[in-house]
Amino acid sequence: MIPAFFDSIVALITRTSVDLPPDVRRAMSQALGQEVPTSSGGQALAIIAENIDQAAEGEAPICQDTGMPTFEVKVPVGANQIWMKARIREAVAEATRRGKLRPNSVDSITGKNSGDNLGPGTPIVHFEQWERDDIEVKLILKGGGCENTNAQYALPVELAHLGRADRSLEGVRKCILHAVWQAQGKGCSPGAVGVCIGGDRTSGYLHAKEQLFRTLDDTNPDERLAALEAQVMSTVNTLGVGPMGFGGNVSLIGCKIGVQNRLPASFFVSVAYDCWAFRRLGVVLDATSGAITQWLYRDGDAPSQRMFEPGTVGFVRSGHERVLRTPLDEATVRELKVGDVVLVSGRMYTGRDAVHHHLMSHEPPVDLRGGVLYHCGPVMLKDGETWKVVAAGPTTSIREEPYQADVIGRYGVRAVIGKGGMGAKTLAALKQHGAVYLNAIGGAAQFYARTVDRVEGVSLMEFGVPEAMWHLAVTEFPAIVTMDAHGNSLHKDVEAASGERLGQLAAV
Ligand code: SF4
């Protein structure tokens, strides 16, 4: 029995979810300085920076996807790990109840959400003994969008644009560049990669994720790996993927590489991609009381450095924004062009994986004609009979690619909002039916929550909070047209241009 252990873990989860660590803030500030403020990438980073400040101020999740909670715990010899694991699980459930974590644990077969982030394999807790008297707990919250962009390569391998990656550090370099290019904006770039050279398929991914517990500004103690990290960072940002995949000067804010022994027959390179919302913190606890004696990854007890001065907003309007009021008509939508910034007001409906799958075989529960469908799985809290939006940024749209064209065509949806862009089938449907794809800024959950005036209803609640169809009344929700009704796609263009650049980096 360690009396303060539970409260300390709740505090760790809360702060990890709401307050980005100083090394990530510094990297994002530098990124902000490298993009042209009026460019799409510059505007995206400004919204992100504003969102970081809003989350810390309001003690609310930086991003609505609070990810898979992964704890790395070091304990003195003889400590009761069974008891600690039980308290960590209780703390996760409590943080979920308080709206600091989104209920993210679903039954893999039925899709049913457990509602408290507990279930087989959730959360992930790893224990290790050490020869110290105190307890160290580190936590990372890595969301699904960036998790889906992880990549694993079995060398030698032929890579698009880069040619053959051999079993060498040069081959590893090619794999890392390929992974960053392949992720485009789907993992909410600019991101950071943890890389493992070697291991087996399982331990490789684990060790890659462990690299994300290093600070972005540290130096690898292995000189060979330090040189490779520096080499990657010196060239990767010329790829032009840019913030959110909009194109630009910053695609990656960190590259951390580890190595594990391997079987002679295998040579894996595992890449764990984390988004800009790089949430990891740690605490040292007194082993008797469980009280926090030290925060890890923070600058002592100093409060977090703000991204902007108080009163400064990140998203500055140019006056050229297109104002859209829902429901939308076809003529208005067909006037929009890639690159237009829009401000959406009126009602929009959230819908992600479960809703799209449902709409393939059921009529929608609401009239979607002229409607705006928002790829979003929000964090919500119920206050009496009223639902309140706690966090509501966009989710990765490409998962809906198999369904989106049918949903647009059958039900008359005029605008889809998400992040990371969609594919050729959706692009063709936008053209055929007169609809647009609007890219909101991934992870900017606090920024977008503030555009929601009220929750006007909810349908399909049986899918759980993140997957339900929420009816949101919004005012001036900003987004960028990245796929229009004329067959243009910024995502397609950036992928092609950055692919060409990737080819040039093959020999660098
Ligand atoms: S910032 Fe983007 S990739 Fe990261 S957790 Fe949020 S939605 Fe997912």
Short mmCIF file of C-alpha atoms and ligand atoms in Angstrom, two decimals:
data_model
loop_
_atom_site.label_atom_id
_atom_site.label_comp_id
_atom_site.label_asym_id
_atom_site.label_seq_id
_atom_site.Cartn_x
_atom_site.Cartn_y
_atom_site.Cartn_z
CA MET A 1 0.00 0.00 0.00
CA ILE A 2 1.55 3.26 -1.19
CA PRO A 3 -0.99 5.95 -0.23
CA ALA A 4 -0.32 8.67 -2.82
CA PHE A 5 0.49 6.34 -5.74
CA PHE A 6 -2.97 6.51 -7.34
CA ASP A 7 -3.17 10.34 -7.16
CA SER A 8 0.35 10.66 -8.56
CA ILE A 9 -0.54 8.50 -11.56
CA VAL A 10 -3.74 10.49 -12.20
CA ALA A 11 -1.62 13.67 -12.08
CA LEU A 12 0.89 12.15 -14.52
CA ILE A 13 -1.84 11.13 -16.98
CA THR A 14 -3.54 14.52 -16.74
CA ARG A 15 -0.41 16.56 -17.31
CA THR A 16 0.77 14.31 -20.13
CA SER A 17 -2.55 14.74 -21.91
CA VAL A 18 -2.80 18.53 -21.51
CA ASP A 19 0.70 20.02 -21.32
CA LEU A 20 3.28 19.35 -24.04
CA PRO A 21 6.84 18.90 -22.69
CA PRO A 22 9.39 21.72 -23.14
CA ASP A 23 11.57 19.93 -25.71
CA VAL A 24 8.56 19.42 -28.00
CA ARG A 25 7.41 23.01 -27.47
CA ARG A 26 10.88 24.26 -28.43
CA ALA A 27 10.91 22.12 -31.56
CA MET A 28 7.45 23.35 -32.55
CA SER A 29 8.46 26.97 -31.94
CA GLN A 30 11.42 26.49 -34.25
CA ALA A 31 9.16 24.88 -36.83
CA LEU A 32 6.80 27.84 -36.62
CA GLY A 33 9.70 30.14 -37.40
CA GLN A 34 10.60 28.16 -40.51
CA GLU A 35 7.27 28.34 -42.30
CA VAL A 36 5.94 31.38 -44.14
CA PRO A 37 3.16 32.66 -41.83
CA THR A 38 0.64 33.14 -44.65
CA SER A 39 1.26 29.70 -46.20
CA SER A 40 -1.04 26.78 -45.43
CA GLY A 41 1.77 25.14 -43.44
CA GLY A 42 2.40 28.36 -41.53
CA GLN A 43 -1.28 28.76 -40.71
CA ALA A 44 -1.46 25.13 -39.60
CA LEU A 45 1.46 25.58 -37.21
CA ALA A 46 -0.02 28.81 -35.84
CA ILE A 47 -3.27 27.00 -35.03
CA ILE A 48 -1.30 24.16 -33.47
CA ALA A 49 0.68 26.60 -31.30
CA GLU A 50 -2.51 28.33 -30.16
CA ASN A 51 -4.00 24.93 -29.41
CA ILE A 52 -0.99 23.96 -27.26
CA ASP A 53 -1.49 27.07 -25.12
CA GLN A 54 -5.26 26.56 -24.90
CA ALA A 55 -4.85 22.95 -23.74
CA ALA A 56 -2.43 23.81 -20.95
CA GLU A 57 -4.50 26.79 -19.80
CA GLY A 58 -7.77 24.89 -19.76
CA GLU A 59 -6.24 21.63 -18.48
CA ALA A 60 -7.92 19.86 -21.39
CA PRO A 61 -6.54 17.28 -23.85
CA ILE A 62 -4.16 18.69 -26.45
CA CYS A 63 -5.65 16.28 -28.97
CA GLN A 64 -8.96 14.44 -28.77
CA ASP A 65 -7.16 11.18 -29.56
CA THR A 66 -5.41 10.54 -26.29
CA GLY A 67 -3.97 7.38 -27.75
CA MET A 68 -2.86 4.12 -26.25
CA PRO A 69 -1.61 4.89 -22.73
CA THR A 70 1.79 3.21 -22.47
CA PHE A 71 3.54 3.16 -19.09
CA GLU A 72 7.18 2.26 -18.50
CA VAL A 73 7.66 1.64 -14.77
CA LYS A 74 10.93 1.05 -12.90
CA VAL A 75 10.57 -0.29 -9.38
CA PRO A 76 12.87 -1.25 -6.50
CA VAL A 77 13.60 -4.95 -6.12
CA GLY A 78 10.72 -6.62 -4.30
CA ALA A 79 8.08 -3.98 -5.10
CA ASN A 80 4.54 -5.29 -5.55
CA GLN A 81 3.95 -4.91 -9.29
CA ILE A 82 0.53 -6.58 -9.17
CA TRP A 83 -0.75 -3.90 -6.77
CA MET A 84 0.80 -1.09 -8.81
CA LYS A 85 -0.66 -2.34 -12.07
CA ALA A 86 -4.12 -2.43 -10.50
CA ARG A 87 -3.75 1.19 -9.28
CA ILE A 88 -2.47 2.31 -12.70
CA ARG A 89 -5.58 0.79 -14.30
CA GLU A 90 -7.80 2.56 -11.76
CA ALA A 91 -5.99 5.84 -12.46
CA VAL A 92 -6.56 5.41 -16.21
CA ALA A 93 -10.29 4.87 -15.61
CA GLU A 94 -10.42 7.93 -13.33
CA ALA A 95 -8.61 10.15 -15.85
CA THR A 96 -11.10 8.95 -18.48
CA ARG A 97 -14.03 9.81 -16.19
CA ARG A 98 -12.57 13.32 -15.76
CA GLY A 99 -12.30 13.83 -19.55
CA LYS A 100 -8.48 13.84 -19.61
CA LEU A 101 -8.45 10.67 -21.70
CA ARG A 102 -10.92 9.74 -24.41
CA PRO A 103 -12.49 6.27 -24.02
CA ASN A 104 -10.26 4.57 -26.57
CA SER A 105 -10.38 0.88 -25.76
CA VAL A 106 -12.67 -1.12 -28.03
CA ASP A 107 -13.30 -4.84 -28.36
CA SER A 108 -11.44 -5.77 -31.54
CA ILE A 109 -14.17 -8.14 -32.73
CA THR A 110 -17.42 -6.40 -31.73
CA GLY A 111 -16.11 -2.82 -31.78
CA LYS A 112 -17.77 -2.19 -28.41
CA ASN A 113 -16.08 0.56 -26.42
CA SER A 114 -15.31 -0.38 -22.81
CA GLY A 115 -15.93 3.28 -21.86
CA ASP A 116 -13.08 3.50 -19.35
CA ASN A 117 -9.96 2.74 -21.41
CA LEU A 118 -9.62 -0.66 -19.76
CA GLY A 119 -9.65 -3.98 -21.57
CA PRO A 120 -7.38 -6.80 -22.66
CA GLY A 121 -4.06 -5.16 -23.52
CA THR A 122 -5.21 -1.67 -22.51
CA PRO A 123 -3.44 0.20 -21.01
CA ILE A 124 0.05 -1.08 -21.78
CA VAL A 125 2.19 -1.34 -18.64
CA HIS A 126 5.79 -2.53 -18.69
CA PHE A 127 7.72 -3.12 -15.45
CA GLU A 128 11.44 -3.33 -14.90
CA GLN A 129 13.35 -3.63 -11.65
CA TRP A 130 16.25 -1.36 -10.83
CA GLU A 131 18.69 -1.00 -8.00
CA ARG A 132 17.25 2.24 -6.67
CA ASP A 133 14.87 2.95 -3.82
CA ASP A 134 12.41 5.12 -5.72
CA ILE A 135 9.88 4.43 -8.47
CA GLU A 136 10.00 5.92 -11.95
CA VAL A 137 6.91 6.04 -14.13
CA LYS A 138 7.06 7.27 -17.72
CA LEU A 139 4.01 7.63 -19.91
CA ILE A 140 3.47 8.19 -23.60
CA LEU A 141 0.10 8.88 -25.25
CA LYS A 142 0.43 8.07 -28.93
CA GLY A 143 -2.71 8.39 -31.03
CA GLY A 144 -4.13 6.18 -33.75
CA GLY A 145 -3.43 8.50 -36.69
CA CYS A 146 0.30 8.42 -36.17
CA GLU A 147 0.28 4.79 -34.99
CA ASN A 148 -1.22 3.85 -38.35
CA THR A 149 1.74 5.45 -40.12
CA ASN A 150 4.31 3.26 -38.36
CA ALA A 151 6.32 1.19 -40.80
CA GLN A 152 8.49 -1.90 -40.66
CA TYR A 153 10.95 -2.91 -43.37
CA ALA A 154 12.67 -6.26 -43.90
CA LEU A 155 15.98 -5.49 -45.60
CA PRO A 156 17.05 -5.77 -48.36
CA VAL A 157 13.98 -4.13 -49.88
CA GLU A 158 13.08 -2.10 -52.97
CA LEU A 159 11.59 1.26 -52.00
CA ALA A 160 9.57 3.62 -54.17
CA HIS A 161 11.75 6.51 -55.43
CA LEU A 162 14.78 5.34 -53.39
CA GLY A 163 15.69 2.04 -54.99
CA ARG A 164 17.24 -0.79 -53.01
CA ALA A 165 17.79 -0.45 -49.28
CA ASP A 166 20.61 -2.82 -48.33
CA ARG A 167 21.50 -4.24 -44.92
CA SER A 168 23.58 -1.24 -43.96
CA LEU A 169 23.20 2.11 -42.20
CA GLU A 170 22.65 3.62 -45.64
CA GLY A 171 19.76 1.19 -46.11
CA VAL A 172 18.38 2.23 -42.72
CA ARG A 173 18.57 5.89 -43.76
CA LYS A 174 16.52 5.14 -46.85
CA CYS A 175 13.86 3.34 -44.79
CA ILE A 176 13.50 6.31 -42.42
CA LEU A 177 13.13 8.77 -45.29
CA HIS A 178 10.62 6.47 -46.95
CA ALA A 179 8.54 6.18 -43.78
CA VAL A 180 8.37 9.97 -43.37
CA TRP A 181 7.43 10.43 -47.02
CA GLN A 182 4.83 7.68 -46.89
CA ALA A 183 3.21 9.19 -43.78
CA GLN A 184 2.60 12.52 -45.58
CA GLY A 185 0.14 14.45 -43.37
CA LYS A 186 -1.76 11.40 -42.11
CA GLY A 187 0.18 11.25 -38.86
CA CYS A 188 -0.21 14.99 -38.23
CA SER A 189 3.18 16.15 -39.38
CA PRO A 190 5.57 17.55 -38.38
CA GLY A 191 6.22 14.40 -36.41
CA ALA A 192 9.12 12.60 -34.79
CA VAL A 193 10.32 9.06 -35.45
CA GLY A 194 11.65 6.44 -33.08
CA VAL A 195 13.59 3.83 -35.02
CA CYS A 196 14.92 0.39 -34.17
CA ILE A 197 17.54 -1.33 -36.25
CA GLY A 198 17.28 -5.08 -35.76
CA GLY A 199 15.42 -7.15 -33.17
CA ASP A 200 12.56 -9.31 -34.40
CA ARG A 201 9.26 -7.95 -35.70
CA THR A 202 7.86 -7.59 -32.17
CA SER A 203 10.88 -6.32 -30.26
CA GLY A 204 11.77 -4.03 -33.14
CA TYR A 205 8.54 -2.08 -32.88
CA LEU A 206 8.79 -2.02 -29.09
CA HIS A 207 12.33 -0.66 -29.13
CA ALA A 208 11.36 1.89 -31.80
CA LYS A 209 8.60 3.20 -29.54
CA GLU A 210 11.01 3.26 -26.60
CA GLN A 211 13.19 5.71 -28.56
CA LEU A 212 10.32 8.20 -28.23
CA PHE A 213 11.11 8.39 -24.52
CA ARG A 214 14.31 10.22 -25.42
CA THR A 215 14.19 14.02 -25.55
CA LEU A 216 14.21 15.57 -29.00
CA ASP A 217 17.40 17.53 -28.25
CA ASP A 218 19.52 14.76 -26.75
CA THR A 219 22.54 13.19 -28.47
CA ASN A 220 22.73 9.47 -29.13
CA PRO A 221 25.58 7.94 -27.06
CA ASP A 222 26.37 5.62 -30.01
CA GLU A 223 28.42 7.77 -32.39
CA ARG A 224 27.32 5.81 -35.47
CA LEU A 225 23.67 6.33 -34.63
CA ALA A 226 24.22 9.96 -33.64
CA ALA A 227 25.72 10.56 -37.07
CA LEU A 228 22.79 8.84 -38.77
CA GLU A 229 20.24 10.84 -36.77
CA ALA A 230 22.03 14.07 -37.74
CA GLN A 231 22.22 13.00 -41.36
CA VAL A 232 18.49 12.26 -41.50
CA MET A 233 17.58 15.55 -39.81
CA SER A 234 19.85 17.54 -42.12
CA THR A 235 18.00 16.40 -45.24
CA VAL A 236 14.52 15.16 -44.34
CA ASN A 237 12.97 18.61 -44.18
CA THR A 238 13.82 19.23 -47.83
CA LEU A 239 11.22 16.58 -48.69
CA GLY A 240 8.51 19.23 -48.71
CA VAL A 241 5.79 17.19 -47.00
CA GLY A 242 5.37 20.04 -44.53
CA PRO A 243 2.92 20.61 -41.70
CA MET A 244 -0.23 18.49 -42.14
CA GLY A 245 1.12 17.38 -45.54
CA PHE A 246 0.33 20.82 -46.97
CA GLY A 247 3.89 21.20 -48.31
CA GLY A 248 6.47 23.36 -46.55
CA ASN A 249 9.80 23.38 -44.81
CA VAL A 250 9.24 21.20 -41.75
CA SER A 251 8.19 17.57 -41.98
CA LEU A 252 10.04 16.08 -39.00
CA ILE A 253 11.08 17.49 -35.62
CA GLY A 254 13.09 14.53 -34.36
CA CYS A 255 14.76 11.24 -35.29
CA LYS A 256 15.86 8.88 -32.51
CA ILE A 257 17.50 5.59 -33.42
CA GLY A 258 18.22 2.51 -31.31
CA VAL A 259 19.68 -0.87 -32.17
CA GLN A 260 19.02 -4.45 -31.05
CA ASN A 261 20.75 -7.65 -32.00
CA ARG A 262 18.99 -9.71 -34.67
CA LEU A 263 18.90 -13.16 -36.17
CA PRO A 264 21.37 -13.61 -39.01
CA ALA A 265 18.47 -14.16 -41.43
CA SER A 266 16.53 -11.03 -40.45
CA PHE A 267 17.25 -7.34 -40.73
CA PHE A 268 14.24 -5.29 -39.68
CA VAL A 269 14.04 -1.53 -39.54
CA SER A 270 11.03 -0.51 -37.43
CA VAL A 271 9.79 3.06 -37.46
CA ALA A 272 7.42 4.41 -34.80
CA TYR A 273 6.00 7.70 -36.05
CA ASP A 274 4.70 10.14 -33.47
CA CYS A 275 2.77 13.28 -34.34
CA TRP A 276 3.50 16.86 -33.30
CA ALA A 277 1.23 16.19 -30.28
CA PHE A 278 4.14 14.26 -28.82
CA ARG A 279 2.80 13.64 -25.33
CA ARG A 280 5.26 11.98 -22.98
CA LEU A 281 6.14 12.79 -19.44
CA GLY A 282 7.43 10.99 -16.38
CA VAL A 283 7.59 11.19 -12.62
CA VAL A 284 9.83 9.89 -9.87
CA LEU A 285 7.86 8.73 -6.84
CA ASP A 286 8.83 8.18 -3.24
CA ALA A 287 8.48 4.42 -2.88
CA THR A 288 6.95 4.67 0.58
CA SER A 289 4.42 7.47 0.14
CA GLY A 290 3.97 7.40 -3.65
CA ALA A 291 4.28 11.20 -3.72
CA ILE A 292 5.88 12.84 -6.75
CA THR A 293 9.44 13.91 -5.93
CA GLN A 294 10.42 14.94 -9.45
CA TRP A 295 8.85 15.52 -12.87
CA LEU A 296 10.82 14.13 -15.81
CA TYR A 297 11.16 15.89 -19.20
CA ARG A 298 10.26 19.21 -17.59
CA ASP A 299 12.47 22.22 -16.76
CA GLY A 300 12.33 21.71 -12.99
CA ASP A 301 9.22 23.24 -11.47
CA ALA A 302 9.08 26.07 -13.99
CA PRO A 303 5.70 26.44 -15.67
CA SER A 304 5.56 25.59 -19.34
CA GLN A 305 6.79 28.28 -21.70
CA ARG A 306 3.85 29.58 -23.70
CA MET A 307 3.94 29.31 -27.50
CA PHE A 308 2.44 32.79 -27.85
CA GLU A 309 2.19 35.79 -25.56
CA PRO A 310 -1.16 35.95 -23.73
CA GLY A 311 -3.81 37.57 -25.89
CA THR A 312 -2.04 36.67 -29.15
CA VAL A 313 -3.97 34.40 -31.46
CA GLY A 314 -2.34 31.92 -33.80
CA PHE A 315 -4.85 31.95 -36.62
CA VAL A 316 -4.89 35.44 -38.09
CA ARG A 317 -7.53 36.02 -40.75
CA SER A 318 -6.49 37.48 -44.06
CA GLY A 319 -9.97 38.71 -44.94
CA HIS A 320 -10.03 36.41 -47.99
CA GLU A 321 -11.62 33.48 -46.16
CA ARG A 322 -14.75 32.01 -47.76
CA VAL A 323 -17.68 31.95 -45.35
CA LEU A 324 -19.79 28.79 -45.64
CA ARG A 325 -23.13 28.39 -43.91
CA THR A 326 -24.68 24.94 -43.76
CA PRO A 327 -26.56 23.36 -45.46
CA LEU A 328 -24.43 23.98 -48.54
CA ASP A 329 -25.67 24.17 -52.12
CA GLU A 330 -23.88 22.71 -55.10
CA ALA A 331 -23.09 26.02 -56.79
CA THR A 332 -21.32 27.38 -53.70
CA VAL A 333 -19.29 24.23 -53.31
CA ARG A 334 -18.27 24.12 -56.97
CA GLU A 335 -16.86 27.65 -56.64
CA LEU A 336 -14.32 26.50 -54.08
CA LYS A 337 -10.75 25.81 -55.18
CA VAL A 338 -7.81 24.02 -53.57
CA GLY A 339 -6.04 26.49 -51.29
CA ASP A 340 -9.16 28.42 -50.27
CA VAL A 341 -9.51 28.95 -46.54
CA VAL A 342 -13.11 28.54 -45.39
CA LEU A 343 -14.98 29.37 -42.21
CA VAL A 344 -17.88 26.97 -41.67
CA SER A 345 -20.89 27.98 -39.58
CA GLY A 346 -24.07 26.06 -38.87
CA ARG A 347 -24.59 22.40 -38.14
CA MET A 348 -22.13 19.63 -38.90
CA TYR A 349 -22.28 15.93 -38.09
CA THR A 350 -19.38 13.86 -36.85
CA GLY A 351 -18.85 10.47 -38.44
CA ARG A 352 -15.88 8.18 -38.53
CA ASP A 353 -15.21 4.47 -38.94
CA ALA A 354 -18.35 2.96 -37.38
CA VAL A 355 -20.69 5.55 -38.90
CA HIS A 356 -19.28 5.11 -42.40
CA HIS A 357 -19.53 1.35 -42.16
CA HIS A 358 -23.09 1.68 -40.85
CA LEU A 359 -24.13 3.96 -43.72
CA MET A 360 -23.23 1.27 -46.23
CA SER A 361 -26.24 -0.78 -45.18
CA HIS A 362 -28.52 1.69 -43.33
CA GLU A 363 -30.16 5.02 -44.09
CA PRO A 364 -28.54 7.87 -42.13
CA PRO A 365 -30.29 8.83 -38.89
CA VAL A 366 -30.35 12.49 -40.07
CA ASP A 367 -30.84 14.24 -43.41
CA LEU A 368 -27.32 14.67 -44.81
CA ARG A 369 -28.35 16.56 -47.97
CA GLY A 370 -26.16 19.64 -48.24
CA GLY A 371 -24.54 18.53 -45.03
CA VAL A 372 -21.03 18.63 -43.64
CA LEU A 373 -19.61 15.37 -42.34
CA TYR A 374 -16.77 15.84 -39.88
CA HIS A 375 -14.29 12.98 -39.42
CA CYS A 376 -13.94 13.44 -35.69
CA GLY A 377 -14.11 11.32 -32.57
CA PRO A 378 -14.48 13.93 -29.83
CA VAL A 379 -13.93 13.82 -26.10
CA MET A 380 -17.32 14.61 -24.52
CA LEU A 381 -18.51 15.04 -20.94
CA LYS A 382 -22.12 14.95 -19.80
CA ASP A 383 -23.20 17.76 -17.52
CA GLY A 384 -26.69 16.81 -16.32
CA GLU A 385 -28.64 16.28 -19.55
CA THR A 386 -26.28 18.40 -21.63
CA TRP A 387 -23.25 17.17 -23.50
CA LYS A 388 -20.15 19.37 -23.53
CA VAL A 389 -17.36 19.13 -26.09
CA VAL A 390 -14.03 18.72 -24.33
CA ALA A 391 -11.83 18.16 -27.40
CA ALA A 392 -12.78 17.90 -31.06
CA GLY A 393 -10.05 17.89 -33.71
CA PRO A 394 -10.18 15.93 -36.98
CA THR A 395 -9.24 12.28 -37.36
CA THR A 396 -7.36 10.68 -40.28
CA SER A 397 -9.70 10.59 -43.25
CA ILE A 398 -8.05 7.97 -45.42
CA ARG A 399 -9.62 5.19 -43.31
CA GLU A 400 -12.98 6.17 -44.80
CA GLU A 401 -11.74 5.96 -48.39
CA PRO A 402 -13.56 2.65 -49.07
CA TYR A 403 -16.90 4.26 -48.07
CA GLN A 404 -16.69 8.00 -48.69
CA ALA A 405 -17.61 8.13 -52.37
CA ASP A 406 -20.78 6.08 -51.72
CA VAL A 407 -21.74 8.21 -48.72
CA ILE A 408 -21.36 11.41 -50.75
CA GLY A 409 -23.25 10.03 -53.74
CA ARG A 410 -26.10 8.34 -51.88
CA TYR A 411 -26.85 10.93 -49.23
CA GLY A 412 -25.91 14.27 -50.79
CA VAL A 413 -23.07 15.27 -48.45
CA ARG A 414 -21.49 18.50 -49.76
CA ALA A 415 -18.39 18.76 -47.57
CA VAL A 416 -16.23 16.30 -45.74
CA ILE A 417 -13.88 17.63 -43.07
CA GLY A 418 -10.92 15.61 -41.83
CA LYS A 419 -7.17 15.53 -42.01
CA GLY A 420 -4.51 13.92 -44.14
CA GLY A 421 -6.57 13.88 -47.33
CA MET A 422 -8.35 11.11 -49.23
CA GLY A 423 -7.77 9.04 -52.34
CA ALA A 424 -8.73 8.83 -55.99
CA LYS A 425 -12.18 7.32 -55.47
CA THR A 426 -13.26 10.15 -53.18
CA LEU A 427 -11.71 12.75 -55.48
CA ALA A 428 -13.78 11.42 -58.38
CA ALA A 429 -16.95 11.50 -56.24
CA LEU A 430 -16.30 15.12 -55.24
CA LYS A 431 -16.16 16.02 -58.92
CA GLN A 432 -19.17 13.97 -59.93
CA HIS A 433 -21.52 15.08 -57.16
CA GLY A 434 -20.23 18.58 -56.38
CA ALA A 435 -18.57 18.26 -53.00
CA VAL A 436 -15.30 19.28 -51.33
CA TYR A 437 -12.80 17.91 -48.87
CA LEU A 438 -11.77 20.37 -46.19
CA ASN A 439 -8.60 19.77 -44.22
CA ALA A 440 -8.80 20.85 -40.61
CA ILE A 441 -5.63 20.99 -38.53
CA GLY A 442 -4.94 17.59 -36.99
CA GLY A 443 -4.62 17.52 -33.24
CA ALA A 444 -5.96 21.05 -32.74
CA ALA A 445 -8.68 19.69 -30.49
CA GLN A 446 -8.94 22.67 -28.15
CA PHE A 447 -8.90 25.19 -30.95
CA TYR A 448 -11.79 23.43 -32.70
CA ALA A 449 -13.72 22.71 -29.50
CA ARG A 450 -13.95 26.48 -29.09
CA THR A 451 -15.76 26.79 -32.42
CA VAL A 452 -18.58 24.55 -31.15
CA ASP A 453 -21.45 26.61 -29.73
CA ARG A 454 -23.47 23.66 -28.53
CA VAL A 455 -24.22 19.99 -29.01
CA GLU A 456 -27.64 19.77 -30.66
CA GLY A 457 -28.04 16.02 -30.49
CA VAL A 458 -26.40 12.66 -30.95
CA SER A 459 -27.24 9.60 -33.06
CA LEU A 460 -25.82 6.08 -33.08
CA MET A 461 -24.63 6.39 -29.49
CA GLU A 462 -24.47 2.60 -29.37
CA PHE A 463 -21.11 2.93 -31.17
CA GLY A 464 -19.61 4.70 -28.13
CA VAL A 465 -18.61 8.33 -27.62
CA PRO A 466 -15.82 8.65 -30.21
CA GLU A 467 -17.75 6.77 -32.91
CA ALA A 468 -21.24 8.23 -32.39
CA MET A 469 -22.70 10.81 -34.79
CA TRP A 470 -22.69 14.11 -32.87
CA HIS A 471 -24.76 17.04 -34.13
CA LEU A 472 -22.59 20.11 -33.54
CA ALA A 473 -23.55 23.75 -34.01
CA VAL A 474 -20.34 25.58 -34.95
CA THR A 475 -19.31 29.14 -35.70
CA GLU A 476 -16.50 29.98 -38.10
CA PHE A 477 -14.77 26.63 -38.02
CA PRO A 478 -11.62 27.22 -40.15
CA ALA A 479 -10.33 24.67 -42.65
CA ILE A 480 -8.48 24.58 -45.95
CA VAL A 481 -9.87 23.21 -49.21
CA THR A 482 -7.38 20.53 -50.16
CA MET A 483 -9.56 18.53 -52.60
CA ASP A 484 -12.09 20.37 -54.75
CA ALA A 485 -14.92 19.54 -57.13
CA HIS A 486 -12.67 20.09 -60.17
CA GLY A 487 -10.46 17.06 -59.67
CA ASN A 488 -7.67 18.91 -57.85
CA SER A 489 -5.98 17.45 -54.79
CA LEU A 490 -3.23 19.15 -52.82
CA HIS A 491 -2.44 15.77 -51.24
CA LYS A 492 -1.83 14.14 -54.60
CA ASP A 493 0.39 17.03 -55.69
CA VAL A 494 2.45 17.11 -52.48
CA GLU A 495 2.91 13.35 -52.54
CA ALA A 496 4.17 13.47 -56.12
CA ALA A 497 6.50 16.44 -55.56
CA SER A 498 7.92 15.03 -52.33
CA GLY A 499 8.33 11.65 -54.04
CA GLU A 500 10.51 13.29 -56.66
CA ARG A 501 12.55 14.95 -53.96
CA LEU A 502 12.83 11.60 -52.17
CA GLY A 503 14.44 10.19 -55.30
CA GLN A 504 17.03 12.99 -55.24
CA LEU A 505 17.83 12.15 -51.60
CA ALA A 506 18.62 8.54 -52.51
CA ALA A 507 22.18 9.47 -53.33
CA VAL A 508 22.78 12.24 -50.77
S1 SF4 B 1 -2.28 14.95 -33.35
FE1 SF4 B 1 -3.12 13.77 -35.07
S2 SF4 B 1 -1.98 11.83 -35.15
FE2 SF4 B 1 -1.61 12.81 -33.17
S3 SF4 B 1 -3.07 11.83 -31.82
FE3 SF4 B 1 -3.98 13.74 -32.56
S4 SF4 B 1 -5.15 13.19 -34.41
FE4 SF4 B 1 -3.80 11.49 -33.91
#
